[in-house]
PDB file of C-alpha atoms and ligand atoms in Angstrom:
ATOM      1  CA  MET A 222      -2.857  -0.445  -3.607  1.00 97.00           C
ATOM      2  CA  LEU A 223      -1.616   2.445  -5.704  1.00 98.00           C
ATOM      3  CA  ILE A 224      -4.139   2.575  -8.568  1.00 98.00           C
ATOM      4  CA  ARG A 225      -7.764   1.448  -8.511  1.00 97.00           C
ATOM      5  CA  LYS A 226      -8.621  -0.444 -11.701  1.00 95.00           C
ATOM      6  CA  GLU A 227     -12.219   0.764 -11.579  1.00 94.00           C
ATOM      7  CA  ASP A 228     -11.050   4.367 -11.886  1.00 91.00           C
ATOM      8  CA  PHE A 229      -8.585   3.701 -14.684  1.00 97.00           C
ATOM      9  CA  PRO A 230      -9.515   5.134 -18.123  1.00 97.00           C
ATOM     10  CA  LYS A 231     -10.379   2.737 -20.979  1.00 98.00           C
ATOM     11  CA  VAL A 232      -9.296   3.271 -24.577  1.00 98.00           C
ATOM     12  CA  ALA A 233     -10.675   2.116 -27.953  1.00 96.00           C
ATOM     13  CA  LEU A 234      -8.253  -0.811 -28.393  1.00 96.00           C
ATOM     14  CA  SER A 235      -8.846  -3.865 -26.210  1.00 95.00           C
ATOM     15  CA  LYS A 236      -5.241  -5.086 -26.415  1.00 96.00           C
ATOM     16  CA  MET A 237      -4.076  -1.752 -24.970  1.00 97.00           C
ATOM     17  CA  ASN A 238      -6.634  -2.053 -22.159  1.00 97.00           C
ATOM     18  CA  GLU A 239      -5.327  -5.552 -21.396  1.00 98.00           C
ATOM     19  CA  ILE A 240      -1.749  -4.298 -21.252  1.00 98.00           C
ATOM     20  CA  HIS A 241      -2.794  -1.439 -18.952  1.00 98.00           C
ATOM     21  CA  SER A 242      -4.725  -3.782 -16.695  1.00 98.00           C
ATOM     22  CA  THR A 243      -1.714  -6.095 -16.315  1.00 98.00           C
ATOM     23  CA  GLU A 244       0.510  -3.105 -15.610  1.00 98.00           C
ATOM     24  CA  ILE A 245      -1.799  -1.887 -12.845  1.00 98.00           C
ATOM     25  CA  ASP A 246      -1.601  -5.327 -11.194  1.00 98.00           C
ATOM     26  CA  ILE A 247       2.192  -5.287 -11.419  1.00 98.00           C
ATOM     27  CA  VAL A 248       2.624  -1.730 -10.138  1.00 98.00           C
ATOM     28  CA  ASN A 249       0.160  -2.388  -7.292  1.00 98.00           C
ATOM     29  CA  SER A 250       2.141  -5.492  -6.232  1.00 98.00           C
ATOM     30  CA  LEU A 251       5.350  -3.482  -6.294  1.00 98.00           C
ATOM     31  CA  TYR A 252       3.764  -0.646  -4.321  1.00 98.00           C
ATOM     32  CA  ASP A 253       2.345  -2.989  -1.665  1.00 98.00           C
ATOM     33  CA  ALA A 254       5.738  -4.711  -1.286  1.00 98.00           C
ATOM     34  CA  VAL A 255       7.456  -1.325  -0.971  1.00 98.00           C
ATOM     35  CA  VAL A 256       5.032  -0.248   1.779  1.00 98.00           C
ATOM     36  CA  ARG A 257       5.606  -3.544   3.633  1.00 98.00           C
ATOM     37  CA  CYS A 258       9.362  -3.155   3.184  1.00 98.00           C
ATOM     38  CA  ILE A 259       9.242   0.312   4.803  1.00 98.00           C
ATOM     39  CA  GLU A 260       7.438  -1.331   7.745  1.00 98.00           C
ATOM     40  CA  GLY A 261      10.139  -4.012   7.922  1.00 97.00           C
ATOM     41  CA  LYS A 262       7.751  -6.753   6.844  1.00 98.00           C
ATOM     42  CA  GLU A 263       9.122  -7.417   3.368  1.00 98.00           C
ATOM     43  CA  SER A 264      12.590  -8.195   2.051  1.00 98.00           C
ATOM     44  CA  VAL A 265      14.664  -5.953  -0.163  1.00 98.00           C
ATOM     45  CA  GLU A 266      15.044  -8.956  -2.513  1.00 98.00           C
ATOM     46  CA  THR A 267      11.296  -9.113  -3.093  1.00 98.00           C
ATOM     47  CA  VAL A 268      11.168  -5.387  -3.870  1.00 98.00           C
ATOM     48  CA  ASP A 269      14.137  -5.904  -6.184  1.00 98.00           C
ATOM     49  CA  LYS A 270      12.381  -8.662  -8.077  1.00 98.00           C
ATOM     50  CA  LEU A 271       9.073  -6.761  -8.367  1.00 98.00           C
ATOM     51  CA  LEU A 272      10.838  -3.575  -9.449  1.00 98.00           C
ATOM     52  CA  ARG A 273      12.551  -5.467 -12.270  1.00 98.00           C
ATOM     53  CA  GLU A 274       9.254  -7.048 -13.287  1.00 98.00           C
ATOM     54  CA  PHE A 275       7.626  -3.608 -13.352  1.00 98.00           C
ATOM     55  CA  LEU A 276      10.432  -2.049 -15.418  1.00 98.00           C
ATOM     56  CA  ASN A 277      10.271  -4.848 -17.998  1.00 98.00           C
ATOM     57  CA  ASP A 278       6.516  -4.548 -18.199  1.00 98.00           C
ATOM     58  CA  VAL A 279       6.654  -0.778 -18.773  1.00 98.00           C
ATOM     59  CA  ARG A 280       9.249  -1.235 -21.537  1.00 98.00           C
ATOM     60  CA  GLU A 281       7.108  -3.860 -23.284  1.00 98.00           C
ATOM     61  CA  HIS A 282       3.978  -1.716 -22.864  1.00 98.00           C
ATOM     62  CA  PHE A 283       5.611   1.301 -24.497  1.00 98.00           C
ATOM     63  CA  SER A 284       7.234  -0.761 -27.283  1.00 98.00           C
ATOM     64  CA  PHE A 285       3.906  -2.357 -28.161  1.00 98.00           C
ATOM     65  CA  GLU A 286       2.234   1.021 -28.639  1.00 98.00           C
ATOM     66  CA  GLN A 287       5.216   2.486 -30.492  1.00 98.00           C
ATOM     67  CA  GLU A 288       5.381  -0.412 -32.972  1.00 98.00           C
ATOM     68  CA  LEU A 289       1.707   0.049 -33.874  1.00 97.00           C
ATOM     69  CA  MET A 290       2.058   3.831 -34.150  1.00 97.00           C
ATOM     70  CA  GLU A 291       5.024   3.425 -36.499  1.00 97.00           C
ATOM     71  CA  LYS A 292       3.335   0.720 -38.538  1.00 97.00           C
ATOM     72  CA  TYR A 293       0.183   2.774 -39.154  1.00 96.00           C
ATOM     73  CA  GLY A 294       1.829   6.200 -39.323  1.00 96.00           C
ATOM     74  CA  PHE A 295       0.214   7.833 -36.298  1.00 97.00           C
ATOM     75  CA  PHE A 296       0.494  11.631 -36.710  1.00 95.00           C
ATOM     76  CA  ALA A 297       1.542  12.365 -33.106  1.00 97.00           C
ATOM     77  CA  TYR A 298       4.025   9.505 -32.819  1.00 98.00           C
ATOM     78  CA  PRO A 299       7.029  11.690 -31.834  1.00 98.00           C
ATOM     79  CA  MET A 300       4.999  13.392 -29.105  1.00 98.00           C
ATOM     80  CA  HIS A 301       3.643  10.118 -27.724  1.00 98.00           C
ATOM     81  CA  LYS A 302       7.066   8.452 -27.835  1.00 98.00           C
ATOM     82  CA  GLY A 303       8.542  11.560 -26.176  1.00 98.00           C
ATOM     83  CA  GLU A 304       6.268  11.047 -23.156  1.00 98.00           C
ATOM     84  CA  HIS A 305       7.286   7.380 -22.966  1.00 98.00           C
ATOM     85  CA  ASP A 306      10.972   8.303 -23.197  1.00 98.00           C
ATOM     86  CA  ASN A 307      10.673  10.824 -20.351  1.00 98.00           C
ATOM     87  CA  VAL A 308       9.183   8.197 -18.072  1.00 98.00           C
ATOM     88  CA  LEU A 309      11.811   5.617 -19.094  1.00 98.00           C
ATOM     89  CA  ARG A 310      14.485   8.143 -18.131  1.00 98.00           C
ATOM     90  CA  GLU A 311      12.817   8.776 -14.757  1.00 98.00           C
ATOM     91  CA  LEU A 312      12.532   5.039 -14.157  1.00 98.00           C
ATOM     92  CA  ALA A 313      16.191   4.502 -15.016  1.00 98.00           C
ATOM     93  CA  SER A 314      17.153   7.067 -12.389  1.00 98.00           C
ATOM     94  CA  VAL A 315      14.777   5.561  -9.792  1.00 98.00           C
ATOM     95  CA  GLU A 316      16.361   2.186 -10.527  1.00 98.00           C
ATOM     96  CA  SER A 317      19.919   3.443 -10.112  1.00 98.00           C
ATOM     97  CA  ILE A 318      19.063   5.265  -6.845  1.00 98.00           C
ATOM     98  CA  TRP A 319      17.466   2.036  -5.638  1.00 98.00           C
ATOM     99  CA  GLU A 320      20.546  -0.007  -6.631  1.00 97.00           C
ATOM    100  CA  GLU A 321      22.724   2.364  -4.651  1.00 98.00           C
ATOM    101  CA  LYS A 322      20.656   3.004  -1.515  1.00 97.00           C
ATOM    102  CA  LYS A 323      18.041   0.208  -1.380  1.00 98.00           C
ATOM    103  CA  ASN A 324      15.680   2.703   0.204  1.00 98.00           C
ATOM    104  CA  PRO A 325      12.054   1.677  -0.467  1.00 98.00           C
ATOM    105  CA  ALA A 326      10.813   5.184   0.392  1.00 98.00           C
ATOM    106  CA  THR A 327      12.330   6.462  -2.877  1.00 98.00           C
ATOM    107  CA  ILE A 328      10.233   4.061  -4.927  1.00 98.00           C
ATOM    108  CA  LYS A 329       7.101   4.801  -2.889  1.00 98.00           C
ATOM    109  CA  GLU A 330       7.515   8.532  -3.375  1.00 98.00           C
ATOM    110  CA  TYR A 331       8.124   8.176  -7.114  1.00 98.00           C
ATOM    111  CA  LEU A 332       5.138   5.881  -7.666  1.00 98.00           C
ATOM    112  CA  GLU A 333       2.739   8.058  -5.663  1.00 98.00           C
ATOM    113  CA  ASN A 334       3.809  11.478  -6.880  1.00 98.00           C
ATOM    114  CA  TYR A 335       4.961  10.822 -10.424  1.00 98.00           C
ATOM    115  CA  PHE A 336       4.116   7.476 -11.981  1.00 98.00           C
ATOM    116  CA  ALA A 337       0.487   7.073 -10.810  1.00 98.00           C
ATOM    117  CA  PRO A 338      -0.739  10.556 -11.793  1.00 98.00           C
ATOM    118  CA  TRP A 339       1.301  10.378 -15.008  1.00 98.00           C
ATOM    119  CA  ILE A 340      -0.080   7.058 -16.239  1.00 98.00           C
ATOM    120  CA  VAL A 341      -3.705   8.074 -15.607  1.00 98.00           C
ATOM    121  CA  ASN A 342      -3.194  11.352 -17.454  1.00 98.00           C
ATOM    122  CA  HIS A 343      -1.198   9.714 -20.264  1.00 98.00           C
ATOM    123  CA  VAL A 344      -3.862   7.079 -20.922  1.00 98.00           C
ATOM    124  CA  GLN A 345      -6.615   9.708 -20.769  1.00 98.00           C
ATOM    125  CA  THR A 346      -4.856  11.850 -23.388  1.00 98.00           C
ATOM    126  CA  MET A 347      -2.099  10.293 -25.568  1.00 98.00           C
ATOM    127  CA  ASP A 348      -3.254   6.676 -25.396  1.00 98.00           C
ATOM    128  CA  THR A 349      -6.896   7.635 -25.917  1.00 98.00           C
ATOM    129  CA  VAL A 350      -6.180   9.569 -29.118  1.00 98.00           C
ATOM    130  CA  THR A 351      -3.729   6.904 -30.303  1.00 98.00           C
ATOM    131  CA  ALA A 352      -6.180   4.043 -29.691  1.00 98.00           C
ATOM    132  CA  MET A 353      -8.927   5.933 -31.511  1.00 97.00           C
ATOM    133  CA  PHE A 354      -6.637   6.351 -34.517  1.00 97.00           C
ATOM    134  CA  LEU A 355      -5.344   2.769 -34.437  1.00 96.00           C
ATOM    135  CA  SER A 356      -8.833   1.291 -34.110  1.00 95.00           C
ATOM    136  CA  ASN A 357      -9.403   2.322 -37.753  1.00 93.00           C
ATOM    137  CA  PHE A 358      -6.726  -0.187 -38.782  1.00 92.00           C
ATOM    138  CA  VAL A 359      -6.389  -2.772 -36.043  1.00 86.00           C
ATOM    139  CA  HIS A 360      -9.830  -4.298 -35.710  1.00 71.00           C
ATOM    140  CA  ALA A 361      -8.701  -7.655 -34.407  1.00 52.00           C
ATOM    141  CA  GLU A 362      -6.266  -6.383 -31.767  1.00 49.00           C
TER     142      GLU A 362
HETATM  143 FE1  FE2 B 553      -0.418   2.766 -22.752  1.00 61.70          FE
HETATM  144 FE1  FE2 B 554       1.381   5.407 -24.278  1.00 61.70          FE
END
């Protein structure tokens, strides 16, 4: 397990919390498969499949937030989107290194040292402020 759900910050919009919760499940499954793969107990194909699932989920997660921010004119939209874009760029490079080398240690290192601390910090700061702002408009979501 990479991220403990109990320790993960909650924001003021329940739909965002749901998306985060699903993402934690997906990234934890990927991480566990990567660790097993390093030990020779999991196939590269499984890691491949879970990595793709994770990348799609992250893209949908970021798009969801960005659409709401645009729709309701969130003041720090460019800054929030900028953080998303940085991570999408990192993920694209992790993906291409993986495609080339199929070395699970690369994914493990990225998830532990970059993605996990980033997502906790991002949700605690950017997402928290964004959700607070959006909750003035999006009561049902
Ligand atoms: Fe988020
Ligand atoms: Fe975000």
